[in-house]
Amino acid sequence: MINIPSTFRISFRALKVNKMRSALTMLGIIIGVAAVITMLAVGTGASRKISEQISSIGSNLIMVLPGATTSGGVRMGAGTQSTLTIGDADAIQKECNAVSDVAPVLSGVAQVVYGHQNWSTGITGTTPSMLIVRDWPLASGRSFTDRDVRSATKVCLLGQTVVDGLFGDTDPIGQVVRIKKVPFIVIGVLAIKGQSPHGQDQDDSIYVPVTTAQKKLFGTPFPGMVRIIMVKAKSSEALAPAEKQINDLLRQRHHIGQKQESDFTVRNLTQIMETAEQSAKVMTLLLGAIASISLLVGGIGIMNIMLVSVTERTREIGIRMAVGAKTWDIRLQFIVEAVTLSLIGGIAGIVLGISGSKGLTILTDWSTTVSPVAILLSFGFSGLVGVFFGFYPAYKASLLDPIDALRYE
Amino acid sequence: MAIIEAQEITKVYSLGDIDVNALIGVSLAIEKDEFVAIMGPSGSGKSTFMNILGCLDKPTSGKYFLENIDISDLNRDKLAAIRNKKIGFVFQGFNLLPRTSALENVELPMLYDGISAKERKEKALEALKKVGLEDRGDHHPNQLSGGQQQRVAIARALVNNAPIIFADEPTGNLDTKTSVEIMKILVELNTQSNITIILVTHEDNIAAYSRRIIKFLDGCVISDEIR
Ligand SMILES: Nc1ncnc2c1ncn2[C@@H]1O[C@H](COP(=O)(O)OP(=O)(O)OP(=O)(O)O)[C@@H](O)[C@H]1O
Ligand SMILES: [Mg+2]
């Protein structure tokens, strides 16, 4: 029968005899675990940020842009090149069955005035379905309706940043703001959305009916022109069919021949973001894997010291064997010693890793997330390292011949 | 049957090309409660023989029965269990664990016998009392004199109630006065606790404490007399 508490006590004592040596051996594990924790925190932080951005732009989102795709990417059409119209948007809504909602967008930057305050912000002319497409609820008030769009009413929805900039504490609902000197009634305030994937403040914007934007705010070279069409597919599975349906429909509407290049581009935003998320996850794994190499090196350090320790304590092993220690008594003693080293190192490494991640966030502004899984994982891993690298020295110790060990000088 | 029965024990050490015949066909029996002294010149095979009897080493050939158990058939762990329960060792060099208190040194055999911490401590204190060191339980070996260290070793040898104690030159590192103290303890253990004692010594006055003297020469028993 093996006595666990005593085994631990013996290990602690043996480790205390060479404090400096034990501390240095632990250092390898401490650095390894801290590296794993920090790297995983950086990676997890990055993928979490991307996930947040994915949900902030809205799910199952497809963007239709004017201009053709070139091999270098998207050639964003200048104003004159714009080829998309409200008619295209309506057609997509009507004819593509993989699509749930469509929102055309005509946007620009303009000066907004309320009383003596003024604010320069992005104005988005669109339809009510925009709020559905972007998964963007209202904080207060109401949205504009299809009738507002049809009759080009001068009403607007404000983002929170604009509200803060123009109104301070006043309730903006029902107030009149002037956009490019045109008076608009504020009928709603959008919920706070935060930063876009590109780091823009999405709350610094005003939504108006697309028709109002076309007629009153931004001149269009031809009637009904819009800048972008935002489309929400019915589900993530519907993304690919929706993309194809939109592509086919618009090519037909734009009279584009078989061999001709499209004058628009369909981009699956969700897919792009998910790819980014995927690569962030791969990066996390990679960083973690690289960091675990240092943990492995720490483990080799433990094995090295344990081998030295077994040699130094050959006589002790002989004495223990002489009074009745069995193979596994001796083995366990040295394994427990190695595990004690690696677990104490592991705990210290976790503490160091957590503070390292926090420090990194403060210093570099990277978002880091120390997940409980990473902590458990590295704690478990450091224990395993102890068992793995402690086993060979322990095995060697247990195979010593009692007489040779007792006689060892 | 005798508590110890050795039949035609040989031990050959191979050192490269040369074979050293440390024991050449030793046969002898030792009864329970005997106090035996083994004597002989240096290199005659005394320690080799003791180590085989103590189950620390195995003979090259021959049979050895300890309490009727055939030792030659046993594996490492079975031998360890026998050493733990049936045998106590007292060595010339004490062989106590350094940086470990006398009490814990005495507890050591019980640690490998699944005995609870409380019982270990009680029994270890009792054993230390028997050798007159009950007030030195906290001392580490380097804080004890040679005689005291050897008494701790004796306490360790008797703590598991082993029926046999092997002592290989237990007084070899001690002065005459201390040697007498140690021998008195061993004699007492033999007469009062009925422990069989087998002792190796070079000195006649130490051997004089025993009732039977076996003499070795060049790996053979040359005389075996009961007084
Ligand atoms: N591990 C070993 N390897 C090789 N030869 C050995 C070994 N141990 C003992 N011998 C040899 O075996 C013989 C008997 O040795 P042993 O130690 O039994 O003698 P001893 O009677 O105890 O002597 P001493 O009185 O000096 O202790 C010696 O010739 C010795 O050199
Ligand atoms: Mg000897």
XYZ file of C-alpha atoms and ligand atoms in Angstrom:
668
model
C 0.000 0.000 0.000
C 1.304 3.400 -0.922
C 1.077 6.315 1.430
C 0.256 9.467 -0.535
C 0.479 12.205 2.145
C 3.846 10.900 3.316
C 5.039 10.652 -0.265
C 4.178 14.325 -0.769
C 5.875 15.289 2.486
C 9.036 13.449 1.481
C 8.984 15.220 -1.901
C 8.565 18.651 -0.368
C 11.455 17.995 1.956
C 13.687 16.762 -0.836
C 12.836 19.852 -2.899
C 13.494 22.147 0.040
C 17.001 20.750 0.450
C 18.019 22.354 -2.852
C 15.812 25.433 -2.875
C 17.739 27.281 -5.540
C 17.903 24.263 -7.796
C 14.200 23.541 -7.386
C 13.337 27.174 -8.095
C 15.449 27.252 -11.251
C 13.927 23.991 -12.439
C 10.462 25.380 -11.838
C 11.376 28.509 -13.760
C 11.337 26.476 -16.966
C 7.787 25.348 -16.279
C 6.752 28.789 -15.050
C 7.903 30.402 -18.282
C 6.374 27.631 -20.376
C 2.973 27.816 -18.708
C 2.993 31.619 -18.687
C 3.818 31.595 -22.398
C 1.002 29.161 -23.161
C -1.496 31.186 -21.111
C -0.449 34.491 -22.674
C -0.390 33.208 -26.247
C -3.782 31.551 -25.862
C -5.080 34.759 -24.297
C -3.873 36.818 -27.256
C -5.356 34.371 -29.757
C -8.634 33.927 -27.909
C -8.901 37.692 -27.495
C -8.442 38.193 -31.227
C -11.026 35.608 -32.238
C -13.471 36.879 -29.647
C -13.107 40.393 -31.024
C -13.762 39.126 -34.532
C -16.818 37.198 -33.331
C -18.149 40.337 -31.692
C -17.663 42.228 -34.932
C -19.420 39.522 -36.909
C -22.468 39.841 -34.727
C -22.231 43.639 -34.865
C -22.427 43.823 -38.658
C -25.351 41.412 -38.684
C -25.546 37.757 -39.534
C -25.922 36.099 -42.936
C -25.033 39.338 -44.601
C -24.315 39.813 -48.320
C -23.201 43.101 -49.793
C -23.740 44.059 -53.427
C -21.261 46.691 -54.569
C -21.010 48.538 -57.850
C -17.982 47.870 -60.015
C -16.347 44.623 -61.070
C -14.117 42.357 -59.082
C -10.585 42.403 -60.357
C -7.965 39.875 -59.480
C -6.594 42.383 -56.981
C -9.871 42.557 -55.136
C -12.816 44.879 -55.418
C -12.622 47.934 -57.586
C -14.903 50.292 -55.781
C -16.813 52.207 -58.384
C -16.587 55.958 -58.186
C -19.934 57.802 -58.059
C -20.309 57.938 -61.799
C -19.617 54.240 -62.189
C -22.401 53.324 -59.820
C -24.810 50.975 -61.507
C -27.109 49.807 -58.739
C -30.644 51.120 -58.302
C -33.560 50.816 -55.936
C -35.139 48.756 -58.699
C -32.310 46.201 -58.340
C -32.947 46.065 -54.602
C -36.678 45.543 -55.110
C -36.023 42.850 -57.687
C -33.701 40.984 -55.335
C -36.326 41.128 -52.609
C -39.012 39.851 -54.976
C -37.198 37.235 -56.993
C -34.440 35.700 -54.883
C -36.074 33.154 -52.596
C -32.921 32.573 -50.531
C -33.063 36.194 -49.439
C -35.032 37.400 -46.432
C -34.461 41.166 -46.432
C -32.901 43.739 -48.713
C -31.780 47.269 -47.917
C -30.426 49.656 -50.545
C -27.962 52.246 -49.270
C -27.132 55.689 -50.527
C -24.753 57.352 -48.168
C -22.611 60.406 -47.795
C -21.137 62.707 -45.209
C -23.008 65.855 -44.221
C -23.208 68.587 -41.650
C -26.054 68.230 -39.145
C -27.271 71.174 -37.087
C -29.482 71.297 -34.020
C -29.843 74.697 -32.415
C -26.312 75.971 -32.040
C -24.732 72.523 -32.112
C -23.431 71.027 -35.294
C -22.019 67.631 -36.095
C -20.469 66.104 -39.194
C -21.530 62.539 -39.697
C -22.352 59.778 -42.148
C -25.880 59.879 -43.553
C -27.319 56.586 -44.739
C -30.312 56.644 -46.989
C -32.012 53.297 -46.833
C -35.270 51.385 -46.288
C -36.798 50.078 -43.046
C -35.453 46.601 -43.724
C -31.958 47.965 -43.022
C -32.555 47.552 -39.312
C -33.444 43.895 -39.862
C -30.536 43.265 -42.201
C -28.070 44.726 -39.715
C -29.786 43.193 -36.659
C -29.965 46.686 -35.293
C -32.783 47.485 -32.886
C -34.027 50.946 -31.882
C -33.299 52.322 -28.447
C -36.325 54.622 -28.535
C -38.887 56.106 -30.896
C -39.998 54.370 -34.079
C -38.429 53.481 -37.380
C -39.494 55.059 -40.665
C -41.882 53.014 -42.788
C -42.160 51.963 -46.400
C -44.675 54.776 -46.794
C -42.014 57.249 -45.573
C -39.746 55.821 -48.253
C -42.408 56.086 -50.933
C -43.231 59.672 -50.110
C -39.653 60.700 -49.305
C -40.576 62.001 -45.871
C -38.008 64.127 -44.059
C -37.611 61.936 -40.989
C -34.439 60.466 -39.527
C -33.033 57.934 -37.025
C -29.981 59.013 -35.030
C -27.072 56.901 -33.779
C -26.184 57.342 -30.122
C -22.945 59.210 -30.873
C -24.863 61.798 -32.885
C -27.433 62.137 -30.103
C -24.642 62.700 -27.602
C -22.954 65.220 -29.890
C -26.035 67.285 -30.688
C -28.521 66.876 -27.865
C -26.609 66.149 -24.681
C -29.337 65.319 -22.175
C -32.322 66.533 -24.219
C -34.671 63.880 -25.600
C -34.113 64.072 -29.367
C -37.397 62.386 -30.379
C -39.673 64.894 -32.097
C -36.920 67.505 -32.423
C -35.948 68.947 -35.781
C -32.369 68.714 -37.045
C -31.055 70.260 -40.233
C -29.082 68.007 -42.530
C -27.475 70.013 -45.338
C -29.894 72.793 -44.267
C -32.899 70.504 -44.890
C -35.053 70.078 -41.752
C -35.665 66.492 -40.602
C -37.816 65.283 -37.700
C -36.032 62.849 -35.404
C -38.369 59.874 -34.976
C -36.065 57.306 -33.424
C -32.717 56.606 -31.787
C -30.700 53.509 -32.686
C -29.366 51.142 -30.035
C -25.625 51.320 -29.349
C -23.701 49.108 -31.759
C -20.032 49.851 -31.138
C -17.114 49.625 -33.524
C -17.251 48.143 -36.987
C -14.691 45.556 -38.127
C -12.731 48.444 -39.567
C -12.696 50.313 -36.301
C -15.319 52.899 -37.225
C -17.850 54.093 -34.705
C -21.070 52.641 -36.107
C -23.127 54.801 -33.770
C -21.858 57.933 -35.477
C -24.517 57.820 -38.204
C -27.965 58.981 -39.235
C -30.511 56.903 -41.129
C -33.000 58.556 -43.466
C -35.384 57.114 -46.097
C -33.382 56.320 -49.218
C -35.686 58.384 -51.436
C -35.255 61.438 -49.224
C -31.491 61.004 -49.417
C -31.662 60.794 -53.217
C -33.904 63.795 -53.669
C -32.932 66.172 -50.873
C -29.395 65.335 -49.776
C -27.208 63.693 -52.375
C -27.738 64.330 -56.035
C -27.752 61.167 -58.154
C -26.519 61.035 -61.736
C -29.552 58.979 -62.654
C -32.815 58.446 -60.765
C -33.040 55.694 -58.214
C -29.277 55.151 -57.964
C -27.980 53.603 -54.753
C -24.443 52.997 -53.569
C -24.691 49.572 -52.013
C -27.367 46.935 -51.595
C -27.269 45.065 -48.304
C -28.934 41.650 -48.327
C -29.747 39.265 -45.521
C -29.948 35.629 -46.509
C -32.601 33.428 -44.920
C -29.998 31.341 -43.097
C -26.309 30.625 -43.158
C -27.027 27.695 -45.500
C -28.900 30.099 -47.781
C -25.873 32.369 -48.130
C -24.360 30.583 -51.105
C -27.640 30.176 -53.068
C -28.560 33.785 -52.295
C -25.218 34.921 -53.651
C -25.799 33.007 -56.871
C -29.405 34.153 -57.266
C -28.404 37.807 -56.797
C -25.560 37.434 -59.247
C -27.770 35.818 -61.918
C -30.588 38.287 -61.395
C -28.430 41.391 -61.597
C -26.503 40.163 -64.649
C -29.809 39.680 -66.373
C -31.181 43.065 -65.229
C -27.971 44.820 -66.268
C -27.969 43.028 -69.642
C -24.520 41.554 -69.206
C -23.505 39.079 -71.866
C -22.191 35.574 -71.304
C -18.506 36.446 -71.582
C -18.750 39.940 -70.128
C -17.562 40.916 -66.705
C -20.244 41.948 -64.210
C -20.525 45.649 -63.399
C -21.193 44.806 -59.763
C -19.718 42.620 -57.062
C -21.502 40.318 -54.639
C -19.644 39.888 -51.387
C -20.544 37.444 -48.688
C -19.572 39.485 -45.612
C -20.414 36.813 -43.106
C -18.239 34.359 -44.938
C -15.360 36.807 -45.035
C -15.653 37.432 -41.329
C -16.002 33.765 -40.570
C -12.851 33.088 -42.523
C -11.133 35.726 -40.428
C -12.497 34.123 -37.295
C -11.317 30.742 -38.467
C -7.828 32.004 -39.110
C -7.770 33.675 -35.710
C -8.572 30.306 -34.195
C -5.838 28.631 -36.170
C -3.482 31.379 -35.041
C -4.492 30.728 -31.423
C -3.665 27.057 -31.799
C -0.391 27.862 -33.477
C 0.649 30.347 -30.798
C -0.346 27.850 -28.137
C 1.611 25.079 -29.837
C 4.715 27.231 -30.122
C 4.413 28.244 -26.486
C 4.028 24.612 -25.409
C 7.456 23.930 -26.825
C 8.862 26.052 -24.013
C 6.795 24.004 -21.593
C 8.364 20.904 -23.073
C 11.812 22.396 -22.596
C 10.840 23.068 -18.982
C 9.889 19.411 -18.692
C 13.260 18.328 -19.982
C 14.790 20.555 -17.299
C 12.800 18.653 -14.696
C 13.950 15.321 -16.081
C 17.541 16.508 -15.996
C 17.337 17.584 -12.372
C 15.493 14.457 -11.347
C 18.206 12.308 -12.921
C 20.836 14.232 -10.965
C 18.725 13.881 -7.858
C 18.368 10.112 -8.271
C 22.130 9.749 -8.593
C 22.793 11.978 -5.598
C 20.333 10.058 -3.490
C 21.310 6.555 -4.531
C 22.215 5.735 -0.944
C 18.886 7.043 0.324
C 17.162 4.825 -2.238
C 19.238 1.881 -0.995
C 18.222 2.550 2.611
C 14.561 2.784 1.654
C 14.787 -0.456 -0.292
C 16.566 -2.189 2.595
C 13.729 -1.376 4.977
C 11.072 -2.526 2.525
C 10.309 0.100 -0.139
C 8.862 -1.636 -3.194
C 9.336 -0.721 -6.836
C 6.332 1.593 -6.933
C 7.126 3.189 -3.579
C 10.390 4.421 -5.039
C 8.917 5.291 -8.415
C 6.058 7.224 -6.927
C 8.386 9.127 -4.648
C 10.326 10.533 -7.587
C 7.301 11.003 -9.837
C 5.514 12.891 -7.084
C 8.635 14.988 -6.647
C 8.684 15.859 -10.348
C 4.940 16.519 -10.368
C 5.258 18.733 -7.294
C 7.927 20.732 -9.105
C 5.877 21.036 -12.256
C 2.570 21.801 -10.530
C 4.024 24.533 -8.327
C 5.718 25.870 -11.446
C 2.401 25.534 -13.257
C 0.497 27.553 -10.666
C 3.158 30.259 -10.641
C 3.122 30.201 -14.442
C -0.653 30.638 -14.529
C -0.401 33.651 -12.225
C 2.405 35.079 -14.348
C 0.516 34.324 -17.561
C -2.652 36.052 -16.362
C -0.779 39.154 -15.245
C 1.261 39.007 -18.460
C -1.916 39.016 -20.554
C -3.349 41.916 -18.540
C -0.077 43.784 -18.914
C -0.076 43.153 -22.660
C -3.576 44.579 -22.949
C -2.511 47.696 -21.078
C 0.710 48.128 -23.044
C -0.420 47.266 -26.567
C -4.201 47.679 -26.464
C -4.655 44.135 -27.778
C -7.669 42.452 -26.396
C -6.641 39.335 -24.478
C -8.941 36.766 -22.959
C -7.653 34.253 -20.415
C -10.190 31.465 -20.641
C -10.748 29.049 -17.750
C -10.177 26.270 -20.269
C -6.683 27.601 -20.977
C -5.934 27.730 -17.254
C -7.172 24.206 -16.628
C -5.419 22.995 -19.738
C -2.041 24.413 -18.812
C -2.378 23.257 -15.205
C -3.199 19.766 -16.378
C -0.496 19.901 -18.998
C 2.171 20.938 -16.501
C 1.105 18.048 -14.270
C 1.415 15.710 -17.232
C 4.836 17.121 -18.020
C 5.845 16.274 -14.444
C 4.572 12.720 -14.735
C 6.069 12.225 -18.178
C 9.504 13.651 -17.495
C 9.591 12.359 -13.926
C 8.858 8.828 -14.974
C 12.199 7.904 -16.501
C 14.299 9.086 -13.524
C 11.829 7.381 -11.172
C 11.974 4.220 -13.234
C 15.755 4.293 -13.105
C 15.701 4.772 -9.346
C 13.325 1.862 -8.841
C 15.560 -0.514 -10.777
C 18.616 0.103 -8.620
C 20.051 -2.935 -6.929
C 19.544 -2.526 -3.157
C 23.077 -3.658 -2.344
C 24.724 -1.465 -4.975
C 22.625 1.488 -3.869
C 23.548 0.985 -0.204
C 27.230 0.753 -1.051
C 27.144 3.809 -3.345
C 29.638 6.453 -2.298
C 12.907 -26.245 10.941
C 15.461 -23.534 11.551
C 14.510 -19.903 11.042
C 17.436 -19.601 8.630
C 18.545 -22.463 6.437
C 21.263 -21.928 3.844
C 22.107 -24.814 1.512
C 25.255 -24.798 -0.635
C 25.194 -21.044 -1.144
C 27.701 -19.754 -3.684
C 28.262 -16.219 -4.841
C 30.367 -15.337 -7.831
C 31.140 -11.747 -8.790
C 32.185 -11.358 -12.401
C 34.567 -8.482 -12.920
C 35.226 -8.541 -16.630
C 37.362 -11.635 -17.237
C 37.962 -12.450 -13.572
C 35.428 -14.291 -11.457
C 35.583 -13.635 -7.727
C 34.242 -16.564 -5.732
C 33.022 -14.689 -2.677
C 31.149 -17.687 -1.269
C 31.904 -21.312 -2.067
C 29.132 -23.661 -1.008
C 28.139 -22.361 2.413
C 25.545 -24.425 4.251
C 24.305 -23.634 7.712
C 21.184 -23.391 9.807
C 20.353 -20.877 12.501
C 17.616 -21.569 14.992
C 15.119 -19.085 16.314
C 16.374 -16.974 19.251
C 20.042 -17.635 18.525
C 22.694 -14.945 18.873
C 25.331 -15.720 16.267
C 28.609 -13.960 15.566
C 30.237 -14.339 12.170
C 33.973 -13.733 12.109
C 36.765 -13.989 9.614
C 39.427 -11.959 7.878
C 38.628 -9.160 5.519
C 37.354 -10.355 2.172
C 36.353 -13.757 3.481
C 32.748 -13.271 2.367
C 31.023 -12.320 5.624
C 29.174 -9.303 4.270
C 28.304 -11.131 1.083
C 26.749 -13.900 3.133
C 24.901 -11.480 5.413
C 23.445 -9.626 2.432
C 22.127 -12.864 0.986
C 20.634 -13.881 4.323
C 19.163 -10.381 4.586
C 17.435 -10.760 1.192
C 19.306 -7.745 -0.139
C 21.225 -9.931 -2.576
C 20.667 -13.250 -4.296
C 23.070 -16.188 -4.317
C 24.581 -17.348 -7.602
C 23.505 -20.864 -6.676
C 22.199 -22.718 -3.655
C 19.008 -22.552 -1.686
C 18.016 -20.249 1.110
C 14.963 -20.703 3.321
C 13.866 -17.985 5.707
C 11.100 -19.147 8.027
C 10.604 -21.975 5.520
C 10.046 -19.573 2.626
C 12.202 -20.348 -0.393
C 13.790 -16.971 -1.066
C 15.289 -17.871 -4.429
C 11.821 -17.890 -6.017
C 10.817 -14.398 -4.953
C 10.741 -11.248 -7.057
C 11.966 -7.800 -6.019
C 8.781 -6.660 -4.366
C 8.274 -9.916 -2.473
C 11.852 -9.641 -1.187
C 11.168 -6.054 -0.175
C 8.116 -7.188 1.781
C 10.191 -9.848 3.555
C 12.884 -7.301 4.447
C 10.143 -5.033 5.702
C 8.420 -7.523 7.969
C 10.961 -10.150 8.920
C 14.343 -8.460 8.892
C 15.977 -5.547 10.637
C 19.361 -4.236 9.516
C 22.075 -2.546 11.526
C 25.003 -1.393 9.398
C 28.496 -0.326 10.255
C 27.854 3.109 8.687
C 24.418 3.500 10.384
C 22.669 4.268 7.073
C 20.175 6.738 8.456
C 18.445 9.193 6.117
C 20.164 12.572 6.376
C 18.111 15.714 7.131
C 15.432 13.508 8.615
C 14.600 13.334 12.294
C 15.445 10.252 14.359
C 11.735 9.643 14.825
C 11.043 9.681 11.095
C 14.035 7.460 10.448
C 12.545 4.945 12.830
C 9.128 5.326 11.173
C 10.581 4.495 7.753
C 9.897 0.721 7.677
C 6.283 1.321 8.754
C 5.860 3.840 5.942
C 6.190 0.935 3.541
C 3.836 -1.246 5.567
C 0.686 0.866 5.245
C 0.605 1.839 8.920
C -1.263 5.030 9.855
C 0.691 8.156 10.791
C -0.538 8.057 14.365
C 0.412 4.436 14.927
C 3.756 5.010 13.212
C 4.624 7.755 15.630
C 3.546 5.756 18.677
C 5.529 2.696 17.666
C 8.574 4.724 16.666
C 8.609 6.479 20.050
C 8.277 3.126 21.763
C 11.229 1.767 19.788
C 13.315 4.840 20.574
C 12.498 4.323 24.245
C 13.827 0.767 24.065
C 17.207 2.104 22.931
C 17.092 4.964 25.448
C 16.623 7.816 22.944
C 13.011 8.838 23.563
C 14.125 12.448 24.116
C 16.091 12.640 20.848
C 13.260 11.981 18.411
C 13.544 15.455 16.847
C 17.297 15.289 16.328
C 18.680 14.827 12.862
C 21.463 12.250 12.393
C 24.118 14.987 12.158
C 23.017 16.176 15.609
C 23.626 12.747 17.157
C 26.792 10.940 18.232
C 27.861 7.754 16.455
C 26.556 5.607 19.295
C 23.249 7.461 19.291
C 22.941 7.094 15.528
C 23.522 3.379 15.831
C 20.854 3.184 18.513
C 18.416 4.968 16.174
C 19.328 2.357 13.541
C 18.590 -0.416 16.043
C 15.241 1.202 16.889
C 14.467 1.240 13.169
C 15.451 -2.444 12.902
C 13.093 -3.534 15.655
C 10.144 -1.203 15.036
C 8.314 -3.584 12.691
C 8.711 -6.453 15.186
C 11.032 -8.284 12.803
C 12.072 -11.683 14.208
C 15.644 -11.342 12.878
C 18.227 -8.578 13.086
C 21.330 -8.623 10.882
C 24.159 -6.452 12.144
C 27.215 -6.076 9.901
C 30.013 -4.743 12.102
C 27.604 -2.562 14.107
C 30.394 -1.384 16.404
C 33.004 -0.953 13.704
C 32.812 2.850 13.833
C 32.404 3.162 17.595
C 34.721 3.374 20.593
C 34.897 0.561 23.156
C 32.539 2.131 25.690
C 29.864 2.885 23.106
C 30.339 -0.553 21.570
C 29.538 -2.122 24.926
C 26.332 -0.058 25.147
C 25.256 -1.162 21.693
C 26.032 -4.801 22.430
C 24.033 -4.628 25.649
C 21.008 -3.433 23.703
C 21.409 -6.266 21.201
C 21.785 -8.854 23.953
C 18.695 -7.495 25.650
C 16.711 -7.707 22.421
C 17.878 -11.293 22.033
C 17.111 -12.429 25.569
C 13.995 -10.389 26.322
C 12.323 -9.883 22.952
C 13.476 -13.228 21.511
C 14.894 -11.631 18.386
C 17.346 -13.776 16.466
C 20.553 -11.799 16.048
C 23.267 -12.447 13.480
C 26.264 -10.217 13.821
C 29.479 -9.773 11.857
C 32.500 -8.612 13.770
C 36.279 -8.611 13.730
C 36.622 -8.205 17.474
C 36.752 -11.098 19.893
C 35.291 -9.086 22.758
C 32.242 -8.277 20.637
C 31.901 -11.861 19.487
C 32.041 -12.834 23.147
C 28.496 -11.564 23.591
C 27.213 -14.281 21.286
C 26.536 -17.905 22.036
C 27.673 -19.230 18.681
C 30.627 -18.162 16.537
C 30.898 -19.017 12.856
C 34.240 -18.378 11.208
C 34.678 -17.668 7.510
C 37.778 -17.972 5.381
C 37.956 -17.453 1.617
C 34.255 -17.938 1.136
C 33.959 -21.066 3.239
C 32.853 -21.756 6.811
C 35.902 -23.072 8.622
C 34.473 -23.373 12.103
C 31.079 -23.231 13.780
C 31.047 -23.520 17.550
C 28.344 -23.146 20.137
C 29.571 -22.077 23.536
N 30.077 -5.921 -5.606
C 31.184 -6.672 -5.678
N 31.787 -6.831 -6.866
C 32.883 -7.591 -6.967
N 33.438 -8.218 -5.946
C 32.902 -8.096 -4.733
C 31.740 -7.297 -4.545
N 31.416 -7.375 -3.247
C 32.332 -8.160 -2.652
N 33.222 -8.586 -3.548
C 34.321 -9.476 -3.278
O 33.847 -10.599 -2.600
C 34.714 -10.984 -1.570
C 34.007 -11.027 -0.237
O 33.676 -9.712 0.108
P 32.895 -9.331 1.452
O 32.519 -7.927 1.378
O 31.825 -10.323 1.658
O 34.043 -9.525 2.544
P 33.947 -9.309 4.092
O 34.249 -10.623 4.706
O 32.689 -8.662 4.457
O 35.190 -8.345 4.347
P 35.284 -7.141 5.389
O 35.609 -7.783 6.696
O 36.440 -6.349 4.889
O 34.016 -6.426 5.387
C 35.886 -9.987 -1.612
O 36.950 -10.591 -2.283
C 35.356 -8.856 -2.370
O 36.368 -8.233 -3.119
Mg 32.163 -6.779 5.304
